[in-house]
Coordinates of C-alpha atoms and ligand atoms in Angstrom, one line a residue:
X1 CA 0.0 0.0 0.0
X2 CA 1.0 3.2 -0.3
X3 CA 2.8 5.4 2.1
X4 CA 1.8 9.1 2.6
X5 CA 4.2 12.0 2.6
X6 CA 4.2 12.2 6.3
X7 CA 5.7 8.9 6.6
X8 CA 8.0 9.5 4.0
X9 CA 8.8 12.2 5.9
X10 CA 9.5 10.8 9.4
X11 CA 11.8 8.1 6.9
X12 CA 13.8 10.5 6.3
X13 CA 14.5 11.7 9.8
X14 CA 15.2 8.0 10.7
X15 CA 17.5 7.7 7.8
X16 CA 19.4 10.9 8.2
X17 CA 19.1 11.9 11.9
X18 CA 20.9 11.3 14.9
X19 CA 19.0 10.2 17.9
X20 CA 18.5 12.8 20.5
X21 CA 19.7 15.7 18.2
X22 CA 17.2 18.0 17.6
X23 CA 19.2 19.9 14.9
X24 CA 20.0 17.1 13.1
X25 CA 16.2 15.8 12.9
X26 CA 15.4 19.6 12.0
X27 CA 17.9 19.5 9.0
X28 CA 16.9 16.3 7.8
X29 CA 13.3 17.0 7.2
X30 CA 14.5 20.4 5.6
X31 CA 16.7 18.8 2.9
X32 CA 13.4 15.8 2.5
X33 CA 11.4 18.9 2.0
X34 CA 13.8 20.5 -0.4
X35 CA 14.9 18.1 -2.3
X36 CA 12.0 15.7 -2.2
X37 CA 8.8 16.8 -2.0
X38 CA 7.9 20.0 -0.5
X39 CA 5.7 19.6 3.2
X40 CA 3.9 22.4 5.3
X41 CA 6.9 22.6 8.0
X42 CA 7.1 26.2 9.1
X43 CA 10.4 25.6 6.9
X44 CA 13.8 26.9 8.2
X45 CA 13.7 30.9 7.0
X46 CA 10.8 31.7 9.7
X47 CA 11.9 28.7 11.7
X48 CA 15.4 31.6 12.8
X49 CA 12.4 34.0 12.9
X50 CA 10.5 31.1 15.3
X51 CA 13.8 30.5 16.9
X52 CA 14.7 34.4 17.8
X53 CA 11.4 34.6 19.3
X54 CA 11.5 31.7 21.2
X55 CA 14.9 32.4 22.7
X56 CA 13.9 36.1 23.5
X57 CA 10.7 35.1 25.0
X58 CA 12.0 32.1 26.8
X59 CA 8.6 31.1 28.0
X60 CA 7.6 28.7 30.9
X61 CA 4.5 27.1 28.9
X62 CA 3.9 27.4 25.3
X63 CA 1.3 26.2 23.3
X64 CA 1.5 25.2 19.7
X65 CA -2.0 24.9 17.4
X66 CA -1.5 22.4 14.8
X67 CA 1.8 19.7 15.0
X68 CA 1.6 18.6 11.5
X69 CA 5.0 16.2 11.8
X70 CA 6.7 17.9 14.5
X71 CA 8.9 20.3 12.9
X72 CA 8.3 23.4 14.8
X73 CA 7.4 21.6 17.9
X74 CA 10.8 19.8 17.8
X75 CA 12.3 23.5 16.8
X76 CA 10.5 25.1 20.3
X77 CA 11.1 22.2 22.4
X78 CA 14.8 22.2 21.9
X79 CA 15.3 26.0 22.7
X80 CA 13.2 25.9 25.8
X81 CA 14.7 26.5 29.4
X82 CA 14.7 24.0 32.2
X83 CA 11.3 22.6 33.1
X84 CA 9.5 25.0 30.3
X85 CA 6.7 22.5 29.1
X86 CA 5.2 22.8 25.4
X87 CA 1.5 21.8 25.3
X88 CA 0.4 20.8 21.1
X89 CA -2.5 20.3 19.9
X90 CA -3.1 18.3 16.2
X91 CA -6.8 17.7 15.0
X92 CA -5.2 14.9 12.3
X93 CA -4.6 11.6 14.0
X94 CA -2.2 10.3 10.9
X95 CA -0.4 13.5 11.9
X96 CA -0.3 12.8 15.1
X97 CA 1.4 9.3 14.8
X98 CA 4.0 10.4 12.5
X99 CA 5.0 13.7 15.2
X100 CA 5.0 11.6 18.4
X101 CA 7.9 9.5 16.8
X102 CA 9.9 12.4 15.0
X103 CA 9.4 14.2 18.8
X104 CA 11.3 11.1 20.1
X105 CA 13.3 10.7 17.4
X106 CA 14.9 14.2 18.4
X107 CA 14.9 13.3 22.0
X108 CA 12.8 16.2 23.1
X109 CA 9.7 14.0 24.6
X110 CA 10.3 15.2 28.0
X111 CA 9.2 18.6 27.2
X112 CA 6.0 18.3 25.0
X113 CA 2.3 16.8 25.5
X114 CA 1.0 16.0 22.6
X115 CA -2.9 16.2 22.7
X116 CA -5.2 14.9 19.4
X117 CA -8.5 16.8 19.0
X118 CA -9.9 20.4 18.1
X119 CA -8.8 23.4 19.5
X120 CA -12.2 24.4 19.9
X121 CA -12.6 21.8 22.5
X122 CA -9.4 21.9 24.3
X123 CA -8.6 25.2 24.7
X124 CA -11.5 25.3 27.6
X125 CA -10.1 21.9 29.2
X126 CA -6.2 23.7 29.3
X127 CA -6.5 24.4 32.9
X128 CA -8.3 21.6 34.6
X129 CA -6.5 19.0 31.9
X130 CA -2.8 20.2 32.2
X131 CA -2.8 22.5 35.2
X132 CA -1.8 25.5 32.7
X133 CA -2.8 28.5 33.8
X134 CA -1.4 31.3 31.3
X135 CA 0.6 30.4 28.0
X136 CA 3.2 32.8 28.1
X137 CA 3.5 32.2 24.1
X138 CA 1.4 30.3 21.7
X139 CA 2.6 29.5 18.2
X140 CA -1.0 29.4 15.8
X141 CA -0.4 27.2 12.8
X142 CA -3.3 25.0 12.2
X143 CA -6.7 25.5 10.3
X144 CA -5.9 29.4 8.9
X145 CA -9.9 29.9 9.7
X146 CA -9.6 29.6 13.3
X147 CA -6.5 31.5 13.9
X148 CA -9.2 34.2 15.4
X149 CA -12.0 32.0 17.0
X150 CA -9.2 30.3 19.0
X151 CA -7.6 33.8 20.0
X152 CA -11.2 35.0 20.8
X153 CA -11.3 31.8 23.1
X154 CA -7.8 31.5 24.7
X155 CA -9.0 35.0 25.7
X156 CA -12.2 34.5 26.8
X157 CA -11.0 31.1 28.7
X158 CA -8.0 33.8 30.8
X159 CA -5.3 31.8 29.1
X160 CA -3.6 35.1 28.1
X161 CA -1.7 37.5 30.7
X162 CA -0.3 40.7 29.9
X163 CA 3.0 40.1 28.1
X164 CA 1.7 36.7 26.9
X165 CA 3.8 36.4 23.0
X166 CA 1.1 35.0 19.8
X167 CA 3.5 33.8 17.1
X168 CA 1.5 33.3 14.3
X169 CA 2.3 31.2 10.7
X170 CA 1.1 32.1 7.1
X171 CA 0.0 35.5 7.8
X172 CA 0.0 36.0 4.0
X173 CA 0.0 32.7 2.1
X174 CA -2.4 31.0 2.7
X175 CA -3.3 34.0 4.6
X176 CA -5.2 34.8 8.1
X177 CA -7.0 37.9 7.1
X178 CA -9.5 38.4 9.6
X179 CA -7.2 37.6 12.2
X180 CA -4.7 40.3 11.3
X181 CA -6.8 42.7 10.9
X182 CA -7.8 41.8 14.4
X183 CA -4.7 41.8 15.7
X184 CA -3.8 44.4 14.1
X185 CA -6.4 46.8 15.1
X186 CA -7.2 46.0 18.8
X187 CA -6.2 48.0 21.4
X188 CA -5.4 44.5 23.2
X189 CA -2.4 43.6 21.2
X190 CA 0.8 45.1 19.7
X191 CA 1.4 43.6 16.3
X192 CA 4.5 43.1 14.6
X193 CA 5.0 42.0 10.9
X194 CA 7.9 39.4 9.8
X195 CA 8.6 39.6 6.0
X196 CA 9.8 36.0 5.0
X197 CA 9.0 33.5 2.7
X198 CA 6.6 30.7 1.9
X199 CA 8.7 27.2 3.7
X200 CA 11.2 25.7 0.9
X201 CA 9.9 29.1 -1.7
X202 CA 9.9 32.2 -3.0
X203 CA 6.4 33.3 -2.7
X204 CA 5.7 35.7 0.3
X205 CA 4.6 34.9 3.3
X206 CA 5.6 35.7 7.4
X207 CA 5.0 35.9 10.9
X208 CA 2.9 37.8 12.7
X209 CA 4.3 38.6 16.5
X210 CA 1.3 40.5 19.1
X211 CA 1.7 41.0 22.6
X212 CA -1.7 40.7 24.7
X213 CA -1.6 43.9 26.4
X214 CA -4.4 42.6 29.2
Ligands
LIG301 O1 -2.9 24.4 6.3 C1 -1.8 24.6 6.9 N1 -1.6 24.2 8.1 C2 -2.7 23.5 8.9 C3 -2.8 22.0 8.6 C4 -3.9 21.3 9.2 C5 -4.1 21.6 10.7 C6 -5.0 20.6 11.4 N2 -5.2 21.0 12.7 C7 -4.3 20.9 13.7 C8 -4.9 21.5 14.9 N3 -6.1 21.9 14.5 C9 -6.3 21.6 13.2 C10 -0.7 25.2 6.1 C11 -0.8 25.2 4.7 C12 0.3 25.7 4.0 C13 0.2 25.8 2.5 C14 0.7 26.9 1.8 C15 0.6 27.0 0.4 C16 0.0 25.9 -0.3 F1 -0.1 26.0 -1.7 C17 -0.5 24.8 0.4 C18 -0.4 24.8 1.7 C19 1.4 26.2 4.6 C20 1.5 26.1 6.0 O2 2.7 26.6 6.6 C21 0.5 25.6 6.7 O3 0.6 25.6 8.1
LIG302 MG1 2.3 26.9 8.7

């Protein structure tokens, strides 16, 4: 039968990566995804954007909305301090599989809970489930649609605190209009535009970085 690119994918890791070297497993799925067939990874142009971010920010808890193979999640996991935990949520359960071994692949288990479902359902649970009570920053890179329902939640469910950092993928393509224009134009968050690129192209795309003022 056939296999599907994520599992092609997580081959590739297992080929070309060394166990319990999250760089390695980062560069492997970068040259797959280069040279073999191109995959939504947030890519490694706006993963040093990612990176920078996560290093200044050098959050507690994070939470990341949509896993896809792990890229990003093994990208945050490995820059976080000491007892930080990273709380992601994938809606796909084929996606799920392939993450949970590329996450252990790069040795970075320890700091991430994987949870399978829809935001919509979890992000109420996050505090009686996991004991979270603020995300001090939240990565948004699932279903472009509910980039701004799922803000309007976390929100609504006091998961944000002033200072709290959303980091937010495909701003342009394929694009999250009504949530930048949210963003962009309430008084409750400073926005900040980062030009980059479509992962592994040339077309536009970038990162959108708001503080939650409170
Ligand atoms: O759709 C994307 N991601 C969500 C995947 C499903 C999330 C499921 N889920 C997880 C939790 N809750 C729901 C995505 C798409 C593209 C893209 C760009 C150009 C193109 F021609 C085709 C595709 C690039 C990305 O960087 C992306 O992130
Ligand atoms: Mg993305």
């Amino acid at each position: 039968t056939q296999s599907t690119r994520p599992q092609r994918l997580l081959g590739a890791v297992q080929k070309n990566a060394t166990r319990g070297h999250p760089r390695s497993v980062i560069q492997a799925i970068d040259h797959f995804c280069r040279n073999k067939e191109w995959a939504m990874n947030v890519g490694d142009e706006k993963g040093c954007i990612l990176d920078s971010v996560v290093s200044e920010v050098s959050p507690a808890t994070v939470l990341e909305l949509g896993t896809y193979c792990g890229y990003s999640t093994v990208r945050i996991a490995s820059r976080l301090p000491p007892h930080a935990k990273l709380i992601t949520l994938e809606f796909n359960p084929e996606f799920a599989v392939i993450a949970r071994q590329v996450i252990a692949w790069a040795g970075v288990e320890d700091k991430v809970q994987l949870v399978e479902g829809a935001s919509g359902d979890w992000i109420p649970r996050m505090k009686e489930q996991f004991g979270v009570k603020t995300f001090d920053l939240v990565f948004l890179d699932h279903w472009k649609d509910r980039y701004l329902p799922d803000t309007k939640l976390m929100e609504e469910c006091g998961l944000l605190r002033k200072g709290s950092i959303l980091l937010a993928d495909n701003v342009i393509c394929p694009g999250t209009p009504d949530y930048l224009e949210y963003v962009r134009n309430s008084p409750r968050y400073e926005s900040q535009y980062f030009k980059s690129h479509l992962e592994y192209t040339k077309v536009e795309d970038g990162l959108e970085k708001s503080v939650f003022l409170g």
